[in-house]
PDB file of C-alpha atoms in Angstrom:
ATOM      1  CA  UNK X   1       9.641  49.119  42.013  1.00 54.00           C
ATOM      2  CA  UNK X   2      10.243  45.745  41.768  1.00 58.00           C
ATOM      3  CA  UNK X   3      11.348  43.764  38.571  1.00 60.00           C
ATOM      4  CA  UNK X   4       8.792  42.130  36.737  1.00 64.00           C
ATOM      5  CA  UNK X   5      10.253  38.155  36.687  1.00 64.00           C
ATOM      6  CA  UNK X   6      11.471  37.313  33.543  1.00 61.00           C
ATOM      7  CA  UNK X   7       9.886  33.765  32.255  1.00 61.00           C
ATOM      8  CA  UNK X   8      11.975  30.937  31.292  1.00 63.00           C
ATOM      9  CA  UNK X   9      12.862  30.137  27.708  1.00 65.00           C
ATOM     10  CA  UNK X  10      11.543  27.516  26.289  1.00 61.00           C
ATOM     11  CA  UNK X  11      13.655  25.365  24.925  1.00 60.00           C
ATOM     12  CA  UNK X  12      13.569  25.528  21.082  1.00 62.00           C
ATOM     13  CA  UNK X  13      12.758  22.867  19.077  1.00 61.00           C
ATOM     14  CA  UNK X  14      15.457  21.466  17.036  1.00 58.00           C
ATOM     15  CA  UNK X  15      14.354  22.428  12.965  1.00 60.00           C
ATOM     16  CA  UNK X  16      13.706  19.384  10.834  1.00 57.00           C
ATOM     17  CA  UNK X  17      15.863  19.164   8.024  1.00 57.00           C
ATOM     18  CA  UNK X  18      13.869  19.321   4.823  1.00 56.00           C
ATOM     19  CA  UNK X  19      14.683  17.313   1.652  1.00 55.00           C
ATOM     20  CA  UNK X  20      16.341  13.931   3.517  1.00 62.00           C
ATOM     21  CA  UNK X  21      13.487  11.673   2.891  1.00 65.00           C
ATOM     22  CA  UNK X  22      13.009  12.830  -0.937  1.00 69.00           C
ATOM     23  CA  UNK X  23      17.082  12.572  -1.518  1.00 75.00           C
ATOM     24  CA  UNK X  24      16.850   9.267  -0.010  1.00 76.00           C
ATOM     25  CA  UNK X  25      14.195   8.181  -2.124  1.00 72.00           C
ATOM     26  CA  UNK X  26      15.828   9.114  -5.260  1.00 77.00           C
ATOM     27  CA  UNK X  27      18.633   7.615  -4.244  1.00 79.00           C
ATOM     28  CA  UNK X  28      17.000   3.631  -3.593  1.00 76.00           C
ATOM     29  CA  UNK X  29      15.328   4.479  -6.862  1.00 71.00           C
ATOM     30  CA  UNK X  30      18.728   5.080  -8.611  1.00 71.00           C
ATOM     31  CA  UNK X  31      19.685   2.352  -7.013  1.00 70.00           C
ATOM     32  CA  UNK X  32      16.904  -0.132  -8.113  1.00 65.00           C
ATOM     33  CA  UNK X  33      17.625   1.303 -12.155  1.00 63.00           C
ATOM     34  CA  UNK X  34      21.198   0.587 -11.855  1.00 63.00           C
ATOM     35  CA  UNK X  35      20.881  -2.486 -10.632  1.00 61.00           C
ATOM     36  CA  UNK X  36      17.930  -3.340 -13.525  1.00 55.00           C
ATOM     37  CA  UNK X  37      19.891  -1.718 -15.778  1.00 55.00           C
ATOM     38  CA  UNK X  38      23.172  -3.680 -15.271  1.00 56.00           C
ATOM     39  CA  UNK X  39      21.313  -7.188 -14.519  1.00 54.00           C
ATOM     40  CA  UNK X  40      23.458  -8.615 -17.579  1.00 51.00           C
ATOM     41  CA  UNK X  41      26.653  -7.662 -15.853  1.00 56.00           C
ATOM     42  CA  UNK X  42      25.464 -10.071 -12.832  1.00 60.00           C
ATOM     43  CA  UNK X  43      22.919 -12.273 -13.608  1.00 66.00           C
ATOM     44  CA  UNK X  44      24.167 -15.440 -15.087  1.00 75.00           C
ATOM     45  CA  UNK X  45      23.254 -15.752 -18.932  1.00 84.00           C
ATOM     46  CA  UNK X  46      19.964 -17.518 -19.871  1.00 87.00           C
ATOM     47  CA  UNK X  47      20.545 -20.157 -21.697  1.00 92.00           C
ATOM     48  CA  UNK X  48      19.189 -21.628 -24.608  1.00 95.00           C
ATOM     49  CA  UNK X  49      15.341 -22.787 -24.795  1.00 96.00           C
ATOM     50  CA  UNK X  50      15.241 -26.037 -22.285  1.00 97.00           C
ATOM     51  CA  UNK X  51      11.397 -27.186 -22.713  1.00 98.00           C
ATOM     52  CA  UNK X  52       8.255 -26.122 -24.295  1.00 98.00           C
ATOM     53  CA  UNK X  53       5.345 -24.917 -21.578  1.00 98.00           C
ATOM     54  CA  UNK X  54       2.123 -25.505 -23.674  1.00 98.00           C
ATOM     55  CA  UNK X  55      -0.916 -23.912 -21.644  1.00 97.00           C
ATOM     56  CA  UNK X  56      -4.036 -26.109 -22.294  1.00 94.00           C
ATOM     57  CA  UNK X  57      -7.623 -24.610 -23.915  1.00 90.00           C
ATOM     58  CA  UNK X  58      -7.353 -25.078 -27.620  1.00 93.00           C
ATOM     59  CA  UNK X  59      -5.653 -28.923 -29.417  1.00 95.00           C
ATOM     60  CA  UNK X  60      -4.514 -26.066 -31.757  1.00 96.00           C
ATOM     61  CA  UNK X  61      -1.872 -24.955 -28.434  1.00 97.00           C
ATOM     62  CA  UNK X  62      -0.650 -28.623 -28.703  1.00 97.00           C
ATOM     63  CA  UNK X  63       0.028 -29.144 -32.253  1.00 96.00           C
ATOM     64  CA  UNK X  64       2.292 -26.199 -32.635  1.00 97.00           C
ATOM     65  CA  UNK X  65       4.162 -27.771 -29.519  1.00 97.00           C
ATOM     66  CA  UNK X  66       4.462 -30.974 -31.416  1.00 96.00           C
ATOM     67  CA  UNK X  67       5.261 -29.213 -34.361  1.00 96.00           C
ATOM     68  CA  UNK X  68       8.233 -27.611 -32.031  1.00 96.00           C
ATOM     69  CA  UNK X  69       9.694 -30.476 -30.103  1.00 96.00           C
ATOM     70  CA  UNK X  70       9.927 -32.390 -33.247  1.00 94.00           C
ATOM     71  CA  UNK X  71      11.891 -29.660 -35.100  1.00 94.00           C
ATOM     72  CA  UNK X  72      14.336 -28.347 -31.930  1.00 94.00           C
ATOM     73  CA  UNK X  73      14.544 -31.327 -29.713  1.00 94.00           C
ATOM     74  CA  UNK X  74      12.640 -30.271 -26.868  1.00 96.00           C
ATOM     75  CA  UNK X  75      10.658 -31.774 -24.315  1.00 97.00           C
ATOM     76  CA  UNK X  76       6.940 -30.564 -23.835  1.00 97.00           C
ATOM     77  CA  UNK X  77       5.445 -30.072 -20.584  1.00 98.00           C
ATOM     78  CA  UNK X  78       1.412 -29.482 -21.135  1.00 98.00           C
ATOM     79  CA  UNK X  79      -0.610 -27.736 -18.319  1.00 98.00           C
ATOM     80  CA  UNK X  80      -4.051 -28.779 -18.179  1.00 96.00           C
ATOM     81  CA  UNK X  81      -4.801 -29.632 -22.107  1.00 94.00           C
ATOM     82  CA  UNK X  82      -6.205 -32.192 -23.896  1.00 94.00           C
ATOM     83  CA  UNK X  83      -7.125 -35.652 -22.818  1.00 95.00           C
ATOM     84  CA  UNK X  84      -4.265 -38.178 -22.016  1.00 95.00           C
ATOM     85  CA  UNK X  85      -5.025 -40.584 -25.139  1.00 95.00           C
ATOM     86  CA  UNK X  86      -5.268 -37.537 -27.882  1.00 95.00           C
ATOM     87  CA  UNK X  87      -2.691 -35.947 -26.507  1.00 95.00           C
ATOM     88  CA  UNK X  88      -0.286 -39.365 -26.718  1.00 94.00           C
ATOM     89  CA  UNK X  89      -1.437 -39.855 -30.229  1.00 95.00           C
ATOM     90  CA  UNK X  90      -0.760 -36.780 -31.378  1.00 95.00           C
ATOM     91  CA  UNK X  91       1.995 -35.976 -29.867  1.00 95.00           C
ATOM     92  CA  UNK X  92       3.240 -39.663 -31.089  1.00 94.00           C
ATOM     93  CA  UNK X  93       2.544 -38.866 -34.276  1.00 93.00           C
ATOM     94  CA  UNK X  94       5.081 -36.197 -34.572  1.00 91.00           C
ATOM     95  CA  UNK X  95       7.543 -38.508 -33.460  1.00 92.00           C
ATOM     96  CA  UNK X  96       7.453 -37.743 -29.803  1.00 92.00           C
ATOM     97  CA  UNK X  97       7.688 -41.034 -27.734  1.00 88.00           C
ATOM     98  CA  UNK X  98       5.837 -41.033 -23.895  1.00 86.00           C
ATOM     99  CA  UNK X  99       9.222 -39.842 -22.105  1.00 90.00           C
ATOM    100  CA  UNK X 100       9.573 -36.056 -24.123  1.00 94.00           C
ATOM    101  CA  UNK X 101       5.396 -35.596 -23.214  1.00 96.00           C
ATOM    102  CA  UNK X 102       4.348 -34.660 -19.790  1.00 96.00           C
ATOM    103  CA  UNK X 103       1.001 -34.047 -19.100  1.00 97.00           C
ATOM    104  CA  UNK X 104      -0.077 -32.496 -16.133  1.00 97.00           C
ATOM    105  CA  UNK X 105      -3.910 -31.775 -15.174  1.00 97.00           C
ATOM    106  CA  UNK X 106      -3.632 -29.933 -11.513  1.00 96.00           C
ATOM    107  CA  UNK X 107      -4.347 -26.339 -13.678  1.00 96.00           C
ATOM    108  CA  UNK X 108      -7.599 -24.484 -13.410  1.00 94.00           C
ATOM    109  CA  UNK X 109      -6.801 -21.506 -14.649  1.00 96.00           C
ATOM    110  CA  UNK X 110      -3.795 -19.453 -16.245  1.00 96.00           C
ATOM    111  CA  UNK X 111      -2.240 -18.414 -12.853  1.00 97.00           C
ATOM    112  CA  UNK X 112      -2.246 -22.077 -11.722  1.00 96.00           C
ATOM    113  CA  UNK X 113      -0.867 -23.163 -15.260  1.00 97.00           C
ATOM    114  CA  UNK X 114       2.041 -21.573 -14.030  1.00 98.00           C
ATOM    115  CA  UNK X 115       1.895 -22.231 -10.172  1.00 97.00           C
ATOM    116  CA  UNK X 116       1.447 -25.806 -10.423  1.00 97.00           C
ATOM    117  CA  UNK X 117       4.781 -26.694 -11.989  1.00 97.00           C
ATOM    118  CA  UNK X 118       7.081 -24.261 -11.347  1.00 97.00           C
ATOM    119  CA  UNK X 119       8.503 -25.161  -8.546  1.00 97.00           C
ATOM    120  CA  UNK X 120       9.483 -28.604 -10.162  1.00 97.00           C
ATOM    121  CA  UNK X 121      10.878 -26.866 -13.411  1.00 97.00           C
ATOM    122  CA  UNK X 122      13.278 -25.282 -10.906  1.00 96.00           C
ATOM    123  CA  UNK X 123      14.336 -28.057  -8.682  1.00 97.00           C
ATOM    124  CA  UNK X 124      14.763 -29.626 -12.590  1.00 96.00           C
ATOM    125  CA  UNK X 125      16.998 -26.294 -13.388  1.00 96.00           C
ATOM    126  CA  UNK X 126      14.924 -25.559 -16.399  1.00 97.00           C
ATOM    127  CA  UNK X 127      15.842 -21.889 -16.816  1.00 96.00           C
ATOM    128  CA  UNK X 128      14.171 -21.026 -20.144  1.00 97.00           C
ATOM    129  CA  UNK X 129      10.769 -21.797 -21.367  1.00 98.00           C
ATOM    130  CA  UNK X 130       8.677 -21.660 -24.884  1.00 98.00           C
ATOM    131  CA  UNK X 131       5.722 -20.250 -24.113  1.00 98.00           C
ATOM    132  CA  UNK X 132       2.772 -21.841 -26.448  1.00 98.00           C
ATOM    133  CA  UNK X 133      -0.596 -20.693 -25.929  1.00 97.00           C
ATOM    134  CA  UNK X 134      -3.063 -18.433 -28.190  1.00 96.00           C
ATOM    135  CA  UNK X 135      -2.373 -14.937 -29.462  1.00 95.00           C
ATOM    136  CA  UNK X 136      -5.528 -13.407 -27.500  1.00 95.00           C
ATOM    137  CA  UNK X 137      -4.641 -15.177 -24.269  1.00 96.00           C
ATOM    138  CA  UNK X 138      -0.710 -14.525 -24.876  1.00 96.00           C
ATOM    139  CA  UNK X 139      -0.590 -10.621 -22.905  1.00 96.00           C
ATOM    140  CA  UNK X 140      -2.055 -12.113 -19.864  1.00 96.00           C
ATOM    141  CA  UNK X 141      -0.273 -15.511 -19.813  1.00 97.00           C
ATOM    142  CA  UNK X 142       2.590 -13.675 -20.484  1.00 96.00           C
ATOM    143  CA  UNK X 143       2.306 -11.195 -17.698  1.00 96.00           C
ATOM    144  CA  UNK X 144       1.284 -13.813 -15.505  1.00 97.00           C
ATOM    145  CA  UNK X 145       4.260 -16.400 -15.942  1.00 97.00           C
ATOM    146  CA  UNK X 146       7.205 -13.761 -16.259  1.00 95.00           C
ATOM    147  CA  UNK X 147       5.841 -12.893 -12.795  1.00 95.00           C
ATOM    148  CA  UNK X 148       5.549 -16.420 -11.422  1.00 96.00           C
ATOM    149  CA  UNK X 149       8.210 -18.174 -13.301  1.00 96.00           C
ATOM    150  CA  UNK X 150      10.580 -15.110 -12.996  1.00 94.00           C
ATOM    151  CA  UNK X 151      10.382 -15.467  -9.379  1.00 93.00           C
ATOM    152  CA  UNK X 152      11.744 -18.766  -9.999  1.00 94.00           C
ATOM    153  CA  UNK X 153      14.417 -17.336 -12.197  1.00 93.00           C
ATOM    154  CA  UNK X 154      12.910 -19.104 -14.808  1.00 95.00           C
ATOM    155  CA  UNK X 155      12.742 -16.492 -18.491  1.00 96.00           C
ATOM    156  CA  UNK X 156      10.009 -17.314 -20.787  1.00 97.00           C
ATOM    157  CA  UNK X 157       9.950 -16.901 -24.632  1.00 97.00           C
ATOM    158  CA  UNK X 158       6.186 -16.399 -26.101  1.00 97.00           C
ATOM    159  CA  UNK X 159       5.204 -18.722 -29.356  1.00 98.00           C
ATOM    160  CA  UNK X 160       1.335 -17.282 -29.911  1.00 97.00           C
ATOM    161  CA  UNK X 161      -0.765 -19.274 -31.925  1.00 97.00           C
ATOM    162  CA  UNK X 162      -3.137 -17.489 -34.235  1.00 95.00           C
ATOM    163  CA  UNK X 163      -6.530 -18.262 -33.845  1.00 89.00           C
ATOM    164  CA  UNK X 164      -8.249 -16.118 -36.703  1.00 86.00           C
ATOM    165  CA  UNK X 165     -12.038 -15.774 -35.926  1.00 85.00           C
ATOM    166  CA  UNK X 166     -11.655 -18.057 -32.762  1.00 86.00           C
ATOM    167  CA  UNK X 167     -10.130 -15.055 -31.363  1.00 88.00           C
ATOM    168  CA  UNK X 168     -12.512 -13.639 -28.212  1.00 88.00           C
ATOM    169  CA  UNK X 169      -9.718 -10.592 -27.264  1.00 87.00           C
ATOM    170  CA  UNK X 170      -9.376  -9.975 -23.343  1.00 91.00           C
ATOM    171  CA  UNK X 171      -9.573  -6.543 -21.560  1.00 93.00           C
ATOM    172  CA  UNK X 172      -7.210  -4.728 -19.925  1.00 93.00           C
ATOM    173  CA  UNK X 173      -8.928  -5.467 -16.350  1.00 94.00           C
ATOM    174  CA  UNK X 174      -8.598  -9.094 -16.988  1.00 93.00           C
ATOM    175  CA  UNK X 175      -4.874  -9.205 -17.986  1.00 95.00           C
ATOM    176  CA  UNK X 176      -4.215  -6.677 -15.013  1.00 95.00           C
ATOM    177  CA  UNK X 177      -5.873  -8.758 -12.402  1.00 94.00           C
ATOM    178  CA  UNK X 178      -4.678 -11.526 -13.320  1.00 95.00           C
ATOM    179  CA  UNK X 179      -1.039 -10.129 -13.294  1.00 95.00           C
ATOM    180  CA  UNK X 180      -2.578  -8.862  -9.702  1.00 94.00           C
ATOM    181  CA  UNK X 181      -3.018 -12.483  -8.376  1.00 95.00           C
ATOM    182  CA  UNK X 182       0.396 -13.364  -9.587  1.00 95.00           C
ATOM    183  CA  UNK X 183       2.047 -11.533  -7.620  1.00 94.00           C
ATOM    184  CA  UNK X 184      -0.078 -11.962  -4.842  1.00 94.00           C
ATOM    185  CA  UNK X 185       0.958 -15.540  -4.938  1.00 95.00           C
ATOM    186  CA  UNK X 186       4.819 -15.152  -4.972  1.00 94.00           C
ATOM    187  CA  UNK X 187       4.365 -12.619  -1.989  1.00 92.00           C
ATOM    188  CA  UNK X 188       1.919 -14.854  -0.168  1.00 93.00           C
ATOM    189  CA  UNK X 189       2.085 -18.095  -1.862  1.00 92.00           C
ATOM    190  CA  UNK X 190      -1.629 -18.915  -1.951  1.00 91.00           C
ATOM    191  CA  UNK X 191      -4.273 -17.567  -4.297  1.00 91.00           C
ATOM    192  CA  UNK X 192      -6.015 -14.726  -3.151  1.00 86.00           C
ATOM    193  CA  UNK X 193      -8.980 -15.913  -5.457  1.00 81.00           C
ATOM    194  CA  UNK X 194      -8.774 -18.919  -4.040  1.00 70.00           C
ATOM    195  CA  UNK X 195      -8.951 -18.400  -0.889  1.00 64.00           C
ATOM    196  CA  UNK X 196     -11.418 -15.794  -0.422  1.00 63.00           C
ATOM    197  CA  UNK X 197     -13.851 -18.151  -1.890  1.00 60.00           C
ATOM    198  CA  UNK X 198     -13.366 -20.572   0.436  1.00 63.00           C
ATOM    199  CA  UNK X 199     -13.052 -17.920   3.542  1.00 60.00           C
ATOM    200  CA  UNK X 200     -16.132 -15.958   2.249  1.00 51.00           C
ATOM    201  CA  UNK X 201     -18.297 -18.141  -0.217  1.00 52.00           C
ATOM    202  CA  UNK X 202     -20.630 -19.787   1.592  1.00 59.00           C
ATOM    203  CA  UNK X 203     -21.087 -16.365   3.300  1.00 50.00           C
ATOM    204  CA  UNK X 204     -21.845 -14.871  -0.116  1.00 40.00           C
ATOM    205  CA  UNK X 205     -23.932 -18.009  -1.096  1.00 51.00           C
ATOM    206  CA  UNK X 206     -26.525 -17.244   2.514  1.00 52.00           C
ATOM    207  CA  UNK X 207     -26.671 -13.480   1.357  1.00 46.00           C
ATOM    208  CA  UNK X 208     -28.472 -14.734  -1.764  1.00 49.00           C
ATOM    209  CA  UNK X 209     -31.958 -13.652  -2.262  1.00 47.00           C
ATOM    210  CA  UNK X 210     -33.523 -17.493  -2.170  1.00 53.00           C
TER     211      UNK X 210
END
């Protein structure tokens, strides 16, 4: 009788080894927390406050600035505030002559308080901000320039201003998105806002029931 042919192997599959890709992640995240959690061992030290960053909305903003330079020394830098002769006179009236008060109009909005300038506080090696703007609009300006200006390596130090009843609070959503488009920015370096109006708006605007 003759022998029944015996098939080839096949040829077996090398096993996967388990657990490389999890280890590994642990690992870069380790790596990220040391390195966070040694920054002061590497980064150079900030130095002391170099200019006051007063975000524009509310004269109130702009008086505490004054109130600021004139007791520290600073310089003021205000993003889109007042108009150009209130600001000079009050800002005079502290003391403050033309050369310590820049104004500076190109803001809309908190994210481009930020984006606007601070490319020039860099190239001017400002390293350290005072923050002025109101206590409800402090979380999201906050959030917003620690993400801008940090990419700069620029540290900010908040100064709220109360506002008592004046106070309108802002969601979570708001602060979150806005913190959202901030990055967005450093990543891409436009305005995601921005420019999906102008890529989609007058799209939107036909769509409307006339």
């Amino acid at each position: 009788m003759a022998a029944r042919p015996v098939p080839p192997r096949q040829p077996q599959r090398p096993r996967r080894r388990r657990g490389r890709r999890p280890r590994r992640l642990w690992w870069l995240l380790g790596g990220v927390g040391l390195l966070w959690l040694t920054r002061g061992l590497w980064l150079p030290p900030v130095p002391p406050p170099q200019m006051i960053l007063v975000l524009g909305g509310d004269v109130e903003r702009e008086r505490v600035a004054a109130d600021l330079a004139r007791r520290d020394g600073l310089p003021v830098l205000v993003s889109g505030g007042s108009n150009p002769e209130y600001a000079h006179w009050l800002f005079g009236r502290q003391g403050l002559d033309a050369g310590r008060v820049q104004l500076d109009y190109r803001a809309t909005d908190t994210l481009s308080n930020f984006t606007s300038v601070v490319d020039e506080l860099k190239r001017a090696q400002v390293r350290h901000l005072l923050l002025v703007t109101s206590s409800d609009h402090m979380d999201r300006a906050l959030l917003v320039g620690r993400v801008v200006a940090g990419s700069r390596g620029i540290s900010l130090t908040p100064v709220p201003v109360p506002c008592g009843q004046r106070c309108l609070p802002e969601g979570r959503s708001k602060v979150w998105g806005d913190g959202a488009r901030a990055a967005l920015w450093v990543l891409t370096g436009r305005d995601v806002r921005g420019w999906a109006a102008a890529r989609f708006g007058p799209l939107l605007e036909a769509l409307q029931p006339r």
